[in-house]
Coordinates of C-alpha atoms in Angstrom, one line a residue:
S1 CA 8.2 -28.3 31.8
V2 CA 6.8 -26.3 29.6
N3 CA 8.9 -24.0 27.1
S4 CA 7.8 -21.0 28.3
A5 CA 8.7 -19.2 31.6
V6 CA 5.8 -19.0 34.4
L7 CA 5.5 -16.6 36.8
V8 CA 3.2 -16.2 39.4
F9 CA 2.5 -13.0 41.8
D10 CA 0.4 -12.7 45.0
A11 CA -2.2 -10.3 45.3
G12 CA 0.4 -7.4 45.9
N13 CA 2.1 -7.8 42.9
K14 CA 4.9 -9.8 44.2
L15 CA 6.8 -12.8 42.4
S16 CA 6.0 -16.1 44.3
L17 CA 6.8 -19.1 41.7
V18 CA 8.6 -19.0 38.5
N19 CA 9.1 -22.6 36.7
K20 CA 12.7 -23.6 35.9
F21 CA 12.7 -22.0 32.1
G22 CA 11.8 -19.1 33.9
Q23 CA 14.8 -19.3 36.0
K24 CA 17.4 -20.6 33.4
N25 CA 16.5 -18.3 30.4
L26 CA 14.8 -15.0 31.9
D27 CA 17.4 -14.9 35.3
I28 CA 14.3 -14.8 37.4
D29 CA 15.2 -15.6 40.9
G30 CA 11.9 -16.9 42.5
A31 CA 12.5 -16.2 46.0
S32 CA 13.4 -12.6 45.0
G33 CA 9.8 -11.3 45.7
Q34 CA 10.4 -8.9 42.7
K35 CA 7.3 -6.8 41.4
I36 CA 6.2 -7.0 37.6
E37 CA 7.4 -3.1 37.0
E38 CA 11.3 -4.7 38.7
I39 CA 11.1 -7.4 36.1
F40 CA 10.2 -6.0 33.0
D41 CA 10.9 -2.5 31.5
V42 CA 7.6 -0.9 32.3
T43 CA 6.2 1.6 34.5
E44 CA 3.9 1.2 37.8
E45 CA 1.2 2.8 36.5
E46 CA 1.3 0.6 33.6
V47 CA 1.2 -2.1 35.5
E48 CA -2.1 -0.8 37.8
K49 CA -4.2 -0.5 34.8
T50 CA -2.7 -3.9 33.2
I51 CA -4.5 -5.2 36.8
E52 CA -7.5 -3.3 36.2
S53 CA -8.2 -4.8 32.4
L54 CA -7.7 -8.0 34.0
M55 CA -10.2 -7.7 36.7
E56 CA -12.8 -6.7 34.4
G57 CA -12.5 -9.4 32.3
Y58 CA -10.3 -8.1 29.2
E59 CA -7.8 -10.3 28.0
I60 CA -4.6 -8.8 27.6
Q61 CA -1.3 -9.5 25.8
K62 CA 2.1 -7.4 26.5
K63 CA 5.1 -6.6 24.6
W64 CA 7.8 -5.8 27.4
K65 CA 11.5 -6.0 27.6
R66 CA 13.4 -7.5 30.8
R67 CA 15.5 -5.3 32.8
G68 CA 19.1 -5.7 32.8
N69 CA 19.2 -7.6 29.8
G70 CA 16.7 -6.8 27.7
I71 CA 15.5 -9.5 26.8
S72 CA 12.1 -9.1 24.7
C73 CA 9.3 -10.7 26.0
L74 CA 5.6 -11.6 25.0
V75 CA 3.8 -11.7 28.0
N76 CA 0.3 -12.8 28.7
P77 CA -0.9 -11.8 31.9
S78 CA -4.1 -13.6 33.5
I79 CA -5.9 -13.0 37.4
V80 CA -6.9 -15.8 39.3
K81 CA -10.1 -14.2 41.9
D82 CA -11.1 -15.8 45.5
E83 CA -14.3 -16.6 46.6
T84 CA -15.1 -13.2 47.3
G85 CA -14.2 -11.9 43.6
D86 CA -11.3 -10.1 44.9
P87 CA -7.9 -11.0 43.2
Y88 CA -5.8 -14.1 44.3
C89 CA -2.7 -14.2 42.0
I90 CA -1.9 -13.1 38.8
I91 CA 0.2 -15.6 36.3
C92 CA 2.2 -14.6 33.6
M93 CA 3.1 -16.7 30.9
V94 CA 6.5 -15.2 29.5
Y95 CA 7.5 -16.4 25.5
D96 CA 11.2 -14.8 24.7
M97 CA 10.6 -12.7 21.6
T98 CA 14.3 -12.5 20.9
K99 CA 14.8 -15.0 18.0
E100 CA 11.5 -13.6 16.7
E101 CA 12.4 -10.0 16.6
E102 CA 15.7 -10.7 14.8
M103 CA 13.8 -12.2 12.2
M104 CA 11.6 -9.5 11.7
N105 CA 14.4 -7.3 11.4
A106 CA 16.4 -9.3 9.0
I107 CA 13.2 -9.2 7.0
V108 CA 13.0 -5.3 6.8
E109 CA 16.6 -4.7 6.1
A110 CA 16.1 -7.6 3.2
N111 CA 13.1 -5.5 1.9
K112 CA 14.7 -2.1 2.0
A113 CA 18.1 -3.8 0.3
K114 CA 15.6 -5.0 -2.4
S115 CA 13.9 -1.9 -3.2
S116 CA 16.9 -0.2 -3.1
F117 CA 18.6 -2.6 -6.0
L118 CA 15.2 -2.3 -7.8
A119 CA 15.5 1.5 -7.5
N120 CA 19.0 1.5 -9.1
M121 CA 18.4 -1.1 -11.6
S122 CA 15.1 0.2 -12.8
H123 CA 17.6 3.6 -13.4
E124 CA 19.8 1.8 -15.4
I125 CA 17.4 0.0 -17.3
R126 CA 15.9 3.1 -18.5
T127 CA 18.4 4.8 -19.9
P128 CA 19.6 2.3 -22.9
I129 CA 15.4 1.5 -23.6
N130 CA 15.1 5.4 -23.9
A131 CA 18.3 5.5 -26.4
V132 CA 17.0 2.4 -28.6
L133 CA 13.3 4.4 -28.5
G134 CA 15.3 7.2 -29.8
L135 CA 17.1 5.4 -32.3
D136 CA 14.2 3.6 -33.4
E137 CA 12.3 6.7 -33.9
M138 CA 15.0 7.8 -36.1
I139 CA 14.9 5.1 -38.3
I140 CA 10.6 5.3 -38.6
R141 CA 11.2 9.2 -39.8
E142 CA 14.0 8.7 -42.4
S143 CA 13.2 4.8 -43.7
K144 CA 11.2 4.7 -47.0
D145 CA 11.2 1.0 -46.8
E146 CA 7.9 -0.4 -45.5
N147 CA 9.0 -3.4 -44.3
I148 CA 11.5 -1.7 -41.7
T149 CA 9.4 0.9 -40.8
A150 CA 6.6 -1.9 -39.4
Y151 CA 10.0 -3.8 -37.5
A152 CA 10.9 -0.4 -36.2
K153 CA 7.4 0.4 -34.9
D154 CA 6.8 -2.7 -33.7
I155 CA 10.5 -2.3 -32.0
E156 CA 8.5 1.2 -30.6
S157 CA 5.4 -0.7 -29.1
A158 CA 7.6 -3.3 -27.3
G159 CA 10.0 -0.5 -26.0
K160 CA 7.2 1.8 -24.9
T161 CA 5.7 -1.3 -22.8
L162 CA 9.2 -2.5 -21.5
L163 CA 9.6 1.2 -20.1
S164 CA 6.0 1.7 -19.0
L165 CA 7.0 -1.7 -16.8
V166 CA 10.3 -0.4 -15.4
N167 CA 8.4 2.8 -14.4
D168 CA 6.1 0.5 -12.5
I169 CA 8.8 -1.3 -11.3
L170 CA 10.9 2.3 -10.2
D171 CA 7.7 4.1 -8.2
L172 CA 6.8 0.5 -6.5
S173 CA 10.6 0.6 -5.2
K174 CA 10.4 4.4 -4.1
I175 CA 7.2 3.9 -2.2
E176 CA 8.4 1.0 -0.5
S177 CA 11.6 2.9 0.6
G178 CA 9.3 5.6 1.5
K179 CA 11.3 7.6 -1.3
M180 CA 8.0 8.5 -3.3
E181 CA 7.9 12.6 -2.8
I182 CA 4.4 14.7 -3.1
L183 CA 6.0 17.6 -5.3
K184 CA 2.9 20.7 -5.5
G185 CA 3.0 23.4 -8.2
E186 CA 1.0 24.9 -10.3
Y187 CA -1.1 23.2 -13.3
H188 CA -4.0 23.9 -15.8
L189 CA -6.9 21.2 -14.9
S190 CA -7.7 21.1 -19.0
S191 CA -4.0 20.3 -20.4
L192 CA -3.5 17.5 -17.8
L193 CA -6.9 15.8 -18.8
N194 CA -6.2 16.6 -22.6
D195 CA -2.7 14.5 -21.7
C196 CA -4.4 11.6 -20.5
F197 CA -7.1 11.7 -23.0
N198 CA -3.9 11.4 -25.4
M199 CA -2.1 9.0 -23.6
V200 CA -4.8 6.2 -24.1
H201 CA -6.8 7.4 -27.0
M202 CA -4.9 5.6 -29.4
M203 CA -5.6 2.5 -27.3
A204 CA -8.6 2.9 -27.3
H205 CA -9.2 3.0 -31.0
E206 CA -7.4 0.3 -31.7
K207 CA -9.9 -1.6 -29.6
N208 CA -12.8 0.0 -31.2
L209 CA -14.1 2.0 -28.0
K210 CA -15.3 5.0 -27.2
L211 CA -13.5 7.3 -24.9
I212 CA -15.5 9.9 -23.6
I213 CA -14.6 12.9 -20.9
E214 CA -17.1 14.8 -19.1
N215 CA -16.5 17.4 -16.8
D216 CA -18.0 20.5 -15.1
E217 CA -18.1 23.4 -16.9
D218 CA -17.3 25.7 -14.2
I219 CA -14.7 23.9 -13.1
P220 CA -11.7 25.8 -11.8
G221 CA -8.8 25.9 -14.5
T222 CA -5.9 26.5 -12.5
L223 CA -5.2 24.3 -9.7
Y224 CA -2.0 23.7 -7.2
G225 CA -0.8 20.6 -6.4
D226 CA 1.5 17.5 -7.9
E227 CA 0.4 17.4 -11.6
I228 CA 2.5 14.4 -12.1
R229 CA 1.1 11.7 -9.9
I230 CA -2.7 13.1 -10.4
R231 CA -2.0 12.5 -14.1
Q232 CA -0.3 9.1 -13.3
I233 CA -3.5 8.0 -11.2
I234 CA -5.7 9.1 -14.1
T235 CA -3.7 7.5 -16.5
N236 CA -3.6 4.2 -15.0
L237 CA -7.1 4.1 -14.6
L238 CA -8.0 5.2 -17.8
S239 CA -5.5 2.4 -19.6
N240 CA -6.7 -0.6 -17.2
A241 CA -10.3 0.5 -18.5
V242 CA -9.0 -0.1 -21.9
K243 CA -7.1 -3.2 -21.5
Y244 CA -10.0 -5.3 -19.4
T245 CA -12.6 -3.2 -21.9
P246 CA -13.3 -5.6 -24.9
K247 CA -16.1 -3.5 -26.4
G248 CA -18.1 -0.5 -25.1
Q249 CA -17.1 2.2 -24.4
I250 CA -14.9 4.1 -21.3
T251 CA -16.4 7.5 -19.7
M252 CA -14.4 9.8 -17.2
K253 CA -16.5 12.0 -15.5
V254 CA -14.5 15.1 -13.5
K255 CA -16.3 16.9 -10.9
W256 CA -15.6 19.2 -8.4
Q257 CA -16.7 20.6 -4.4
A258 CA -15.5 24.2 -3.1
L259 CA -13.7 23.6 0.0
P260 CA -12.8 26.3 2.8
N261 CA -9.5 28.3 2.6
D262 CA -9.3 28.1 -1.4
Y263 CA -9.7 24.3 -1.4
L264 CA -11.5 22.2 -3.6
L265 CA -12.2 18.4 -3.5
L266 CA -11.3 17.2 -6.9
G267 CA -13.6 13.9 -8.2
V268 CA -12.7 11.7 -10.3
A269 CA -14.5 8.4 -11.8
V270 CA -13.9 6.3 -14.9
T271 CA -16.2 3.6 -15.9
D272 CA -15.8 1.4 -18.6
T273 CA -18.4 -1.7 -19.7
G274 CA -15.5 -4.4 -19.1
I275 CA -15.4 -7.6 -18.2
G276 CA -16.1 -6.8 -14.4
I277 CA -14.6 -8.0 -10.8
R278 CA -16.1 -10.6 -8.8
K279 CA -17.1 -9.3 -5.2
E280 CA -14.8 -12.0 -3.5
N281 CA -11.6 -10.2 -5.8
M282 CA -12.4 -6.9 -4.7
E283 CA -9.5 -7.2 -2.0
D284 CA -7.2 -8.3 -4.3
L285 CA -7.4 -5.4 -6.7
F286 CA -4.8 -2.5 -5.1
N287 CA -2.0 -5.4 -3.7
S288 CA 1.4 -5.5 -5.7
F289 CA 1.8 -8.0 -8.4
K290 CA -1.8 -9.4 -7.8
R291 CA -3.9 -9.8 -11.1
V292 CA -7.5 -11.0 -10.2
E293 CA -8.8 -14.1 -12.6
E294 CA -5.0 -14.5 -13.9
K295 CA -5.9 -17.6 -16.2
K296 CA -8.6 -15.2 -17.9
I297 CA -6.6 -12.2 -18.4
R298 CA -3.2 -14.0 -19.1
S299 CA -3.3 -12.4 -22.8
I300 CA -3.5 -9.1 -21.4
E301 CA -0.5 -7.4 -20.8
G302 CA 0.5 -6.2 -17.3
T303 CA 2.3 -7.0 -13.9
G304 CA -0.5 -5.8 -11.4
L305 CA 1.5 -2.6 -10.3
G306 CA -0.5 -0.2 -11.7
L307 CA -3.3 -0.1 -9.0
S308 CA -1.2 -0.7 -6.3
I309 CA 0.9 2.5 -7.5
V310 CA -2.3 4.2 -7.6
R311 CA -3.2 3.4 -4.3
N312 CA -0.1 4.4 -2.3
I313 CA -0.3 7.9 -4.5
L314 CA -3.6 8.4 -3.3
E315 CA -2.8 7.5 0.0
L316 CA 0.1 9.9 0.2
H317 CA -2.5 12.6 -0.5
E318 CA -4.9 11.3 2.0
A319 CA -7.3 10.8 -0.6
K320 CA -10.6 8.8 -0.5
Y321 CA -11.0 5.9 -3.5
G322 CA -12.8 2.7 -4.4
V323 CA -14.7 0.9 -6.8
N324 CA -17.8 -0.7 -7.7
S325 CA -18.3 -3.9 -10.5
V326 CA -20.2 -5.8 -11.4
K327 CA -19.0 -9.2 -13.6
D328 CA -19.4 -9.3 -17.1
K329 CA -21.1 -5.5 -17.1
G330 CA -18.1 -3.5 -15.9
S331 CA -16.5 -1.3 -13.2
T332 CA -16.2 2.0 -12.0
F333 CA -12.8 3.2 -10.3
W334 CA -13.6 6.5 -8.2
F335 CA -10.9 8.7 -6.3
E336 CA -11.8 12.2 -4.1
I337 CA -8.5 14.2 -4.1
R338 CA -8.1 17.4 -1.9
V339 CA -6.4 20.2 -4.1
I340 CA -5.7 24.2 -4.0
R341 CA -7.3 26.4 -6.7

């Protein structure tokens, strides 16, 4: 009477019994004497390994397709032993997973469509934003009216914030659709670090925060890798540190370690004296659209995409990363990435 197929095989792996559900929904003849590998699309070797694992006491769950009609099945086999410990019969509970697979395929397709839409939308939005910012810059340069200049600077600030959010959405959609690429080339590390410093220096200055960069004096000047993405990672970590630090300082330390075959391990750590993170919130830090302790940081701008993008870029580089934090004391975000010198 259960709404799943129950198949019973004897010790020789021949079908002995099948319930009405199995006969009707999986089209299995209980009197056929078929073996497991004849009913499901699996090899004889895999069935033997499964029986061996069952004899050793392991719990097994398999995803097998029904031969002939291709129905996706979730199979939970178990083994019954006789008094001497030999196999007496094999009982398989079989669930039809067709609807679940169709649902999962629909979810995957919907997610692809969403990512494609976000990518296209972001491209379309960036064009008018850049036009607005360009015209606004002309107003700031040419206007001699203090009020108009002040309004124009507010437009510039809001426009840059909006453009940053759109860029984050575009990057996330590229990552989700598998279109994020690593583009390698030669770059100067000092210029990259200087660019990162300049991008967040004004933010730190407005909050009276010290921004310090410390790097090994003998670090190689010219490296080979994806300059744009490494700059994006560092800028994200620095700007995040500034956002969540009400007072004190942000320190970025850059170290390196020589590796074989002209590789080096570039290590970057950004330490702040900010609000810190509770231990129970650590797991959510690198998730998309997730901002820990949302109520307390509601006044701070952000979508929760920055660290998710950082994580995905670092994983594309097969880099190590992590965070150490103490609530109300500050945090250190770090990563180690392999590059060519």
